[in-house]
Tab-separated table of C-alpha atoms and ligand atoms in Angstrom:
chain	number	residue	atom	x	y	z
I	1	UNK	CA	49.124	-3.080	-79.248
I	2	UNK	CA	52.551	-2.984	-80.891
I	3	UNK	CA	54.121	-2.579	-77.467
I	4	UNK	CA	52.223	-5.557	-76.043
I	5	UNK	CA	53.247	-7.715	-78.978
I	6	UNK	CA	56.926	-6.833	-78.726
I	7	UNK	CA	56.860	-7.502	-74.986
I	8	UNK	CA	55.271	-10.877	-75.659
I	9	UNK	CA	57.927	-11.673	-78.272
I	10	UNK	CA	60.645	-10.579	-75.898
I	11	UNK	CA	59.288	-12.848	-73.198
I	12	UNK	CA	58.996	-15.864	-75.487
I	13	UNK	CA	62.252	-15.345	-77.364
I	14	UNK	CA	64.349	-17.242	-74.855
I	15	UNK	CA	63.775	-20.881	-74.123
I	16	UNK	CA	62.917	-21.671	-70.555
I	17	UNK	CA	62.635	-25.020	-68.955
I	18	UNK	CA	59.274	-25.490	-67.260
I	19	UNK	CA	58.861	-23.222	-64.280
I	20	UNK	CA	57.117	-23.609	-60.972
I	21	UNK	CA	54.267	-21.200	-60.447
I	22	UNK	CA	52.090	-20.560	-57.416
I	23	UNK	CA	48.958	-22.626	-58.012
I	24	UNK	CA	46.558	-20.977	-55.589
I	25	UNK	CA	43.440	-19.589	-57.198
I	26	UNK	CA	43.547	-16.816	-54.680
I	27	UNK	CA	43.328	-13.477	-56.526
I	28	UNK	CA	45.129	-11.785	-53.643
I	29	UNK	CA	48.266	-13.629	-54.811
I	30	UNK	CA	48.139	-12.315	-58.364
I	31	UNK	CA	50.914	-9.855	-57.576
I	32	UNK	CA	53.128	-12.729	-56.420
I	33	UNK	CA	52.471	-14.751	-59.595
I	34	UNK	CA	53.246	-11.820	-61.842
I	35	UNK	CA	56.395	-11.098	-59.864
I	36	UNK	CA	57.580	-14.697	-60.246
I	37	UNK	CA	57.241	-14.391	-64.022
I	38	UNK	CA	59.213	-11.153	-64.116
I	39	UNK	CA	61.927	-12.681	-61.938
I	40	UNK	CA	62.147	-15.721	-64.170
I	41	UNK	CA	62.499	-13.644	-67.314
I	42	UNK	CA	64.964	-11.099	-65.935
I	43	UNK	CA	67.280	-13.599	-64.255
I	44	UNK	CA	67.470	-15.813	-67.326
I	45	UNK	CA	68.276	-12.855	-69.536
I	46	UNK	CA	70.811	-11.503	-67.030
I	47	UNK	CA	72.577	-14.888	-66.880
I	48	UNK	CA	72.833	-14.883	-70.696
I	49	UNK	CA	73.976	-11.270	-70.858
I	50	UNK	CA	76.647	-11.053	-68.140
I	51	UNK	CA	79.812	-13.102	-67.746
I	52	UNK	CA	80.853	-15.070	-64.628
I	53	UNK	CA	83.310	-13.046	-62.545
I	54	UNK	CA	81.919	-9.758	-63.867
I	55	UNK	CA	78.571	-9.569	-62.181
I	56	UNK	CA	76.018	-6.812	-62.699
I	57	UNK	CA	76.129	-4.430	-59.713
I	58	UNK	CA	74.213	-1.249	-60.649
I	59	UNK	CA	73.576	1.169	-63.514
I	60	UNK	CA	75.855	4.175	-64.064
I	61	UNK	CA	74.370	7.635	-64.736
I	62	UNK	CA	75.418	7.253	-68.405
I	63	UNK	CA	73.275	4.127	-68.708
I	64	UNK	CA	76.112	1.600	-68.755
I	65	UNK	CA	76.178	-1.246	-66.267
I	66	UNK	CA	78.642	-1.127	-63.400
I	67	UNK	CA	80.128	-4.600	-63.082
I	68	UNK	CA	81.376	-6.149	-59.850
I	69	UNK	CA	84.764	-7.828	-60.124
I	70	UNK	CA	86.309	-10.312	-57.739
I	71	UNK	CA	87.203	-7.839	-54.993
I	72	UNK	CA	83.906	-5.926	-55.031
I	73	UNK	CA	81.903	-6.312	-51.807
I	74	UNK	CA	78.714	-6.950	-53.797
I	75	UNK	CA	80.033	-9.652	-56.091
I	76	UNK	CA	78.311	-12.558	-54.320
I	77	UNK	CA	74.807	-11.153	-54.708
I	78	UNK	CA	74.214	-11.942	-58.375
I	79	UNK	CA	75.083	-15.658	-58.058
I	80	UNK	CA	72.971	-15.685	-54.886
I	81	UNK	CA	70.051	-14.142	-56.786
I	82	UNK	CA	70.313	-16.875	-59.414
I	83	UNK	CA	70.151	-19.497	-56.657
I	84	UNK	CA	67.087	-17.845	-55.109
I	85	UNK	CA	65.581	-17.508	-58.585
I	86	UNK	CA	66.012	-21.241	-59.024
I	87	UNK	CA	64.273	-21.878	-55.704
I	88	UNK	CA	61.391	-19.562	-56.580
I	89	UNK	CA	60.802	-20.870	-60.092
I	90	UNK	CA	62.243	-24.392	-60.146
I	91	UNK	CA	63.994	-23.540	-63.425
I	92	UNK	CA	67.062	-25.801	-63.621
I	93	UNK	CA	68.731	-23.496	-66.130
I	94	UNK	CA	68.971	-20.908	-63.360
I	95	UNK	CA	70.678	-23.471	-61.097
I	96	UNK	CA	73.209	-24.295	-63.834
I	97	UNK	CA	73.945	-20.614	-64.375
I	98	UNK	CA	74.132	-20.022	-60.634
I	99	UNK	CA	76.800	-22.701	-60.362
I	100	UNK	CA	78.937	-21.081	-63.093
I	101	UNK	CA	78.625	-17.605	-61.573
I	102	UNK	CA	79.425	-18.974	-58.114
I	103	UNK	CA	82.516	-20.988	-59.022
I	104	UNK	CA	84.005	-17.974	-60.809
I	105	UNK	CA	84.417	-16.364	-57.370
I	106	UNK	CA	86.866	-18.964	-56.020
I	107	UNK	CA	89.721	-16.496	-55.428
I	108	UNK	CA	87.634	-14.578	-52.845
I	109	UNK	CA	88.585	-17.292	-50.351
I	110	UNK	CA	92.003	-15.577	-50.126
I	111	UNK	CA	90.709	-12.092	-49.305
I	112	UNK	CA	91.820	-11.028	-45.833
I	113	UNK	CA	91.327	-7.268	-45.738
I	114	UNK	CA	87.573	-6.869	-45.210
I	115	UNK	CA	84.564	-8.222	-43.310
I	116	UNK	CA	82.738	-8.232	-46.665
I	117	UNK	CA	83.995	-11.748	-47.435
I	118	UNK	CA	80.845	-12.711	-45.546
I	119	UNK	CA	78.546	-11.097	-48.107
I	120	UNK	CA	80.792	-12.224	-50.968
I	121	UNK	CA	81.018	-15.895	-50.096
I	122	UNK	CA	78.015	-16.727	-47.957
I	123	UNK	CA	75.487	-15.266	-50.425
I	124	UNK	CA	77.092	-17.132	-53.345
I	125	UNK	CA	78.845	-20.284	-52.100
I	126	UNK	CA	76.675	-20.477	-48.990
I	127	UNK	CA	73.453	-20.657	-50.983
I	128	UNK	CA	75.106	-22.951	-53.517
I	129	UNK	CA	75.962	-25.473	-50.803
I	130	UNK	CA	72.631	-25.103	-48.978
I	131	UNK	CA	70.679	-25.806	-52.156
I	132	UNK	CA	72.851	-28.348	-53.951
I	133	UNK	CA	74.607	-30.067	-51.037
I	134	UNK	CA	77.614	-30.306	-53.384
I	135	UNK	CA	80.877	-30.496	-51.385
I	136	UNK	CA	82.699	-28.696	-54.190
I	137	UNK	CA	81.684	-25.437	-52.466
I	138	UNK	CA	83.086	-26.266	-49.022
I	139	UNK	CA	86.832	-25.497	-49.333
I	140	UNK	CA	86.217	-21.878	-50.358
I	141	UNK	CA	83.656	-21.496	-47.571
I	142	UNK	CA	86.131	-22.879	-45.021
I	143	UNK	CA	88.966	-20.586	-46.104
I	144	UNK	CA	86.764	-17.484	-46.241
I	145	UNK	CA	85.375	-18.126	-42.748
I	146	UNK	CA	88.890	-18.552	-41.335
I	147	UNK	CA	89.858	-15.206	-42.874
I	148	UNK	CA	86.771	-13.501	-41.447
I	149	UNK	CA	87.404	-14.986	-37.991
I	150	UNK	CA	91.037	-13.798	-38.139
I	151	UNK	CA	89.660	-10.233	-38.120
I	152	UNK	CA	88.165	-10.736	-34.629
I	153	UNK	CA	89.984	-8.890	-31.852
I	154	UNK	CA	89.026	-10.198	-28.377
I	155	UNK	CA	90.359	-7.053	-26.698
I	156	UNK	CA	87.787	-4.951	-28.544
I	157	UNK	CA	85.200	-7.687	-28.798
I	158	UNK	CA	84.483	-7.140	-32.488
I	159	UNK	CA	85.520	-8.074	-35.968
I	160	UNK	CA	87.332	-5.270	-37.759
I	161	UNK	CA	85.225	-4.175	-40.727
I	162	UNK	CA	87.697	-2.237	-42.842
I	163	UNK	CA	91.461	-1.757	-43.081
I	164	UNK	CA	91.314	1.882	-44.280
I	165	UNK	CA	94.394	3.608	-42.913
I	166	UNK	CA	92.580	6.882	-42.095
I	167	UNK	CA	90.592	5.084	-39.387
I	168	UNK	CA	91.893	3.199	-36.337
I	169	UNK	CA	89.728	0.114	-35.926
I	170	UNK	CA	86.460	0.755	-37.756
I	171	UNK	CA	83.347	-1.335	-37.183
I	172	UNK	CA	80.231	-0.659	-39.235
I	173	UNK	CA	76.697	-1.808	-38.500
I	174	UNK	CA	76.746	-3.683	-41.846
I	175	UNK	CA	79.217	-6.079	-40.224
I	176	UNK	CA	76.298	-7.638	-38.292
I	177	UNK	CA	75.229	-9.301	-41.541
I	178	UNK	CA	78.450	-11.265	-41.872
I	179	UNK	CA	78.057	-12.961	-38.499
I	180	UNK	CA	75.662	-15.398	-40.153
I	181	UNK	CA	78.577	-16.840	-42.108
I	182	UNK	CA	80.501	-17.382	-38.857
I	183	UNK	CA	77.561	-19.057	-37.075
I	184	UNK	CA	77.043	-21.384	-40.013
I	185	UNK	CA	80.772	-22.134	-40.338
I	186	UNK	CA	81.055	-22.864	-36.611
I	187	UNK	CA	78.713	-25.830	-37.066
I	188	UNK	CA	79.851	-26.866	-40.505
I	189	UNK	CA	83.580	-26.864	-39.722
I	190	UNK	CA	83.369	-27.591	-35.995
I	191	UNK	CA	84.800	-24.245	-34.877
I	192	UNK	CA	83.028	-23.186	-31.668
I	193	UNK	CA	85.318	-20.165	-31.440
I	194	UNK	CA	83.494	-18.697	-34.458
I	195	UNK	CA	80.208	-18.706	-32.532
I	196	UNK	CA	81.869	-16.999	-29.617
I	197	UNK	CA	83.363	-14.315	-31.881
I	198	UNK	CA	80.045	-13.686	-33.632
I	199	UNK	CA	78.062	-13.355	-30.393
I	200	UNK	CA	80.728	-11.196	-28.749
I	201	UNK	CA	80.687	-8.884	-31.780
I	202	UNK	CA	76.894	-8.627	-31.587
I	203	UNK	CA	76.964	-7.810	-27.838
I	204	UNK	CA	79.695	-5.178	-28.228
I	205	UNK	CA	77.702	-3.638	-31.061
I	206	UNK	CA	74.578	-3.391	-28.874
I	207	UNK	CA	76.692	-1.474	-26.369
I	208	UNK	CA	78.418	0.954	-28.705
I	209	UNK	CA	76.450	1.353	-31.937
I	210	UNK	CA	72.950	2.040	-30.623
I	211	UNK	CA	71.216	5.154	-29.388
I	212	UNK	CA	68.429	5.298	-26.813
I	213	UNK	CA	65.760	5.121	-29.530
I	214	UNK	CA	67.372	1.974	-31.019
I	215	UNK	CA	68.551	3.713	-34.147
I	216	UNK	CA	72.210	3.029	-34.841
I	217	UNK	CA	75.368	4.838	-35.784
I	218	UNK	CA	76.807	3.598	-39.020
I	219	UNK	CA	80.407	3.537	-37.831
I	220	UNK	CA	82.240	3.192	-34.521
I	221	UNK	CA	86.001	3.639	-34.536
I	222	UNK	CA	87.881	1.904	-31.691
I	223	UNK	CA	91.348	2.260	-30.222
I	224	UNK	CA	92.968	-1.002	-31.235
I	225	UNK	CA	95.115	-1.292	-28.096
I	226	UNK	CA	92.626	-0.357	-25.380
I	227	UNK	CA	89.272	-1.107	-27.038
I	228	UNK	CA	88.102	2.420	-26.162
I	229	UNK	CA	85.542	4.024	-28.463
I	230	UNK	CA	87.266	6.906	-30.248
I	231	UNK	CA	84.416	8.125	-32.450
I	232	UNK	CA	80.828	7.369	-33.342
I	233	UNK	CA	79.764	8.594	-36.742
I	234	UNK	CA	78.800	7.702	-40.239
I	235	UNK	CA	80.200	6.816	-43.613
I	236	UNK	CA	77.071	6.757	-45.771
I	237	UNK	CA	74.484	8.594	-43.672
I	238	UNK	CA	73.465	12.239	-44.009
I	239	UNK	CA	75.131	13.180	-40.691
I	240	UNK	CA	77.004	11.385	-37.909
I	241	UNK	CA	73.849	11.322	-35.795
I	242	UNK	CA	71.413	10.321	-38.505
I	243	UNK	CA	69.664	7.028	-39.117
I	244	UNK	CA	71.003	5.816	-42.460
I	245	UNK	CA	68.174	3.632	-43.750
I	246	UNK	CA	70.159	0.627	-44.926
I	247	UNK	CA	72.140	0.680	-41.692
I	248	UNK	CA	68.919	0.317	-39.698
I	249	UNK	CA	67.965	-2.554	-41.999
I	250	UNK	CA	71.328	-4.300	-41.540
I	251	UNK	CA	70.909	-4.038	-37.762
I	252	UNK	CA	67.383	-5.467	-37.807
I	253	UNK	CA	68.417	-8.361	-40.021
I	254	UNK	CA	71.602	-8.951	-38.018
I	255	UNK	CA	69.982	-9.237	-34.574
I	256	UNK	CA	67.107	-11.338	-35.886
I	257	UNK	CA	69.647	-13.735	-37.377
I	258	UNK	CA	71.767	-13.725	-34.189
I	259	UNK	CA	68.706	-14.705	-32.157
I	260	UNK	CA	67.887	-17.506	-34.589
I	261	UNK	CA	71.397	-18.855	-34.138
I	262	UNK	CA	71.793	-18.486	-30.368
I	263	UNK	CA	68.362	-18.042	-28.737
I	264	UNK	CA	69.967	-15.271	-26.672
I	265	UNK	CA	66.990	-13.099	-25.617
I	266	UNK	CA	69.146	-9.959	-25.743
I	267	UNK	CA	69.328	-10.334	-29.505
I	268	UNK	CA	65.578	-10.824	-29.867
I	269	UNK	CA	64.930	-7.796	-27.682
I	270	UNK	CA	67.280	-5.731	-29.832
I	271	UNK	CA	65.673	-6.939	-33.065
I	272	UNK	CA	62.159	-6.132	-31.848
I	273	UNK	CA	63.161	-2.649	-30.737
I	274	UNK	CA	64.846	-1.923	-34.063
I	275	UNK	CA	61.752	-3.234	-35.854
I	276	UNK	CA	59.574	-0.909	-33.809
I	277	UNK	CA	61.861	2.050	-34.567
I	278	UNK	CA	61.627	1.390	-38.299
I	279	UNK	CA	57.928	0.491	-38.473
I	280	UNK	CA	56.794	3.493	-36.423
I	281	UNK	CA	59.117	6.030	-37.967
I	282	UNK	CA	57.173	9.224	-38.753
I	283	UNK	CA	59.107	9.701	-41.981
I	284	UNK	CA	58.498	6.208	-43.338
I	285	UNK	CA	56.631	6.852	-46.615
I	286	UNK	CA	53.189	5.342	-47.168
I	287	UNK	CA	54.534	2.643	-49.476
I	288	UNK	CA	57.060	1.628	-46.772
I	289	UNK	CA	60.104	2.111	-48.972
I	290	UNK	CA	62.319	4.507	-47.012
I	291	UNK	CA	64.292	7.478	-48.230
I	292	UNK	CA	68.020	6.593	-48.108
I	293	UNK	CA	68.356	8.198	-44.663
I	294	UNK	CA	65.492	8.631	-42.167
I	295	UNK	CA	66.909	12.030	-41.251
I	296	UNK	CA	66.490	13.548	-44.680
I	297	UNK	CA	63.724	15.952	-43.690
I	298	UNK	CA	62.710	17.466	-46.973
I	299	UNK	CA	59.138	16.353	-47.742
I	300	UNK	CA	59.800	16.698	-51.452
I	301	UNK	CA	62.597	14.200	-51.174
I	302	UNK	CA	60.214	11.774	-49.515
I	303	UNK	CA	57.820	12.019	-52.435
I	304	UNK	CA	60.566	11.550	-55.006
I	305	UNK	CA	61.218	7.880	-55.808
I	306	UNK	CA	64.734	8.864	-56.865
I	307	UNK	CA	65.564	9.369	-53.175
I	308	UNK	CA	64.133	6.065	-52.024
I	309	UNK	CA	66.254	3.079	-51.157
I	310	UNK	CA	64.575	-0.101	-52.355
I	311	UNK	CA	67.566	-2.065	-51.052
I	312	UNK	CA	66.827	-0.978	-47.469
I	313	UNK	CA	63.164	-1.904	-47.942
I	314	UNK	CA	64.075	-5.356	-49.281
I	315	UNK	CA	66.412	-6.064	-46.344
I	316	UNK	CA	63.745	-4.873	-43.876
I	317	UNK	CA	61.110	-7.116	-45.488
I	318	UNK	CA	63.355	-10.160	-45.397
I	319	UNK	CA	64.351	-9.512	-41.777
I	320	UNK	CA	60.769	-8.940	-40.591
I	321	UNK	CA	59.623	-12.181	-42.192
I	322	UNK	CA	62.413	-14.032	-40.405
I	323	UNK	CA	61.547	-12.266	-37.141
I	324	UNK	CA	57.869	-13.180	-37.521
I	325	UNK	CA	58.738	-16.879	-37.318
I	326	UNK	CA	60.606	-16.443	-34.040
I	327	UNK	CA	58.034	-14.663	-31.892
I	328	UNK	CA	54.656	-15.720	-30.523
I	329	UNK	CA	52.621	-13.294	-32.589
I	330	UNK	CA	54.525	-12.435	-35.729
I	331	UNK	CA	51.520	-11.228	-37.711
I	332	UNK	CA	52.393	-7.549	-37.464
I	333	UNK	CA	55.800	-8.282	-38.977
I	334	UNK	CA	54.365	-10.402	-41.800
I	335	UNK	CA	51.760	-7.738	-42.599
I	336	UNK	CA	54.362	-4.979	-42.728
I	337	UNK	CA	56.718	-7.059	-44.870
I	338	UNK	CA	53.841	-7.884	-47.192
I	339	UNK	CA	53.159	-4.185	-47.690
I	340	UNK	CA	56.795	-3.646	-48.602
I	341	UNK	CA	56.814	-6.573	-51.012
I	342	UNK	CA	53.636	-5.405	-52.727
I	343	UNK	CA	55.148	-1.931	-53.158
I	344	UNK	CA	58.396	-3.343	-54.533
I	345	UNK	CA	56.398	-5.614	-56.860
I	346	UNK	CA	54.390	-2.708	-58.248
I	347	UNK	CA	55.241	-0.903	-61.474
I	348	UNK	CA	56.799	1.883	-59.414
I	349	UNK	CA	59.721	-0.335	-58.392
I	350	UNK	CA	59.690	-3.644	-60.286
I	351	UNK	CA	61.188	-3.575	-63.771
I	352	UNK	CA	59.172	-4.560	-66.799
I	353	UNK	CA	60.556	-7.682	-68.517
I	354	UNK	CA	63.457	-6.730	-70.759
I	355	UNK	CA	64.049	-3.362	-69.094
I	356	UNK	CA	66.360	-2.144	-66.320
I	357	UNK	CA	69.393	-4.041	-67.730
I	358	UNK	CA	67.690	-7.203	-66.422
I	359	UNK	CA	67.895	-6.093	-62.801
I	360	UNK	CA	64.650	-6.588	-60.877
I	361	UNK	CA	64.211	-3.456	-58.780
I	362	UNK	CA	64.580	0.221	-59.604
I	363	UNK	CA	65.182	3.110	-57.166
I	364	UNK	CA	67.963	2.249	-54.744
I	365	UNK	CA	70.719	4.422	-53.324
I	366	UNK	CA	74.291	3.299	-52.681
I	367	UNK	CA	76.135	6.280	-51.184
I	368	UNK	CA	74.213	9.507	-51.683
I	369	UNK	CA	76.722	12.005	-50.331
I	370	UNK	CA	79.502	10.518	-52.462
I	371	UNK	CA	77.243	10.979	-55.475
I	372	UNK	CA	77.578	7.254	-56.023
I	373	UNK	CA	74.765	4.956	-57.151
I	374	UNK	CA	71.788	7.267	-56.763
I	375	UNK	CA	68.424	6.100	-58.067
I	376	UNK	CA	69.774	2.915	-59.580
I	377	UNK	CA	69.125	-0.794	-59.476
I	378	UNK	CA	71.484	-2.547	-57.038
I	379	UNK	CA	72.468	-6.218	-56.988
I	380	UNK	CA	71.855	-6.456	-53.235
I	381	UNK	CA	68.374	-4.914	-53.518
I	382	UNK	CA	67.487	-7.760	-55.880
I	383	UNK	CA	69.105	-10.386	-53.681
I	384	UNK	CA	67.233	-9.460	-50.496
I	385	UNK	CA	63.983	-8.933	-52.443
I	386	UNK	CA	64.241	-12.516	-53.735
I	387	UNK	CA	65.099	-13.809	-50.279
I	388	UNK	CA	62.098	-11.974	-48.830
I	389	UNK	CA	59.780	-13.417	-51.500
I	390	UNK	CA	61.048	-16.890	-50.719
I	391	UNK	CA	60.443	-16.357	-46.993
I	392	UNK	CA	57.010	-14.922	-47.744
I	393	UNK	CA	56.087	-17.966	-49.866
I	394	UNK	CA	57.150	-20.281	-47.042
I	395	UNK	CA	55.145	-18.395	-44.403
I	396	UNK	CA	52.040	-18.136	-46.590
I	397	UNK	CA	52.457	-21.773	-47.630
I	398	UNK	CA	52.245	-20.841	-51.276
I	399	UNK	CA	52.339	-24.047	-53.261
I	400	UNK	CA	54.085	-24.206	-56.580
I	401	UNK	CA	53.121	-26.277	-59.588
I	402	UNK	CA	55.173	-26.919	-62.708
I	403	UNK	CA	54.208	-24.982	-65.804
I	404	UNK	CA	55.867	-25.719	-69.131
R	1	LIG	N1	77.791	-2.515	-46.961
R	1	LIG	C1	77.811	-1.327	-47.723
R	1	LIG	C2	76.479	-0.738	-47.936
R	1	LIG	O1	75.496	-1.174	-47.378
R	1	LIG	O2	76.423	0.203	-48.700
């Protein structure tokens, strides 16, 4: 009783503007309604707790919050989550906060040494512009896209992911995600060469990153002069030949998005094969939230939520929902994504209001073998979870009504 009362007080102790809530009387959507309330509470509290330019990234083993500064690859996700939170709840306070957290990232437009400027700027400034239409966001988006495009090497046919000196010309599967920023910028800034670079990167990656079963290597290192593949391996997977879960998710999302932008059937074919690999994987747990690498064989690990990667599950759900809208019969993808979203929205993964340092999801893994970010909330797990919920609401035609 005491607990319920303090939770109630916690929930009502901050002032919200009226929020939009799904108005269907359909009991099967109760999970979605409850989730929207949790999201609303957590994001408002997070925006009050953290400071623009120092965004919450994950939780350290000692219980402190790891903050993402201006050069951190994840720094765009928290502003992006606030924008998605605004779209899901209609709460204007979230939009105001989102704007502050976005504009604090202005200096990222000058970053030249990583493909991650895509994540950093498109998830923050990209959503800001899409939702508000405010031209204030365009100069940073233009500069960032030019810097990303400058990393494209036509001889190799890819963008260079990292500048680490111990590798030659490394390209990681994650890089597929940042092509979306180039496709969008090609139209927005009238740069057809960006489209060409993005599609060439995606085609080269089909050739060199994928195995016969459509799982992918995390990393391919190229000879910069000849374009020859020097090594196929991993950075975050359990072995060079393993299927690192988030890598499979990045690939699925990437090819689905490439097809949406180009209508090139090769990309759709690739996306559907990756989807099939993931959905039929014998080691996918019942709740459809994978262990951090599909090639971790220990059954005990599979049962242990501390080894699960909610971030991979969230990316998979968002990608499958997008894929479902681009094929004739997308029901199997919607159904699978719905199972993931219901799992992530259950008490096993979704934080209770006021807990989890105001992150939404528990149980993600950053880089297991580096002993970094194991069984922690992650800003990108939250971001893709919110994106997936938004896509789910659109597909299910969930109507929202204002509630004050
Ligand atoms: N892009 C880095 C990661 O997925 O961990």
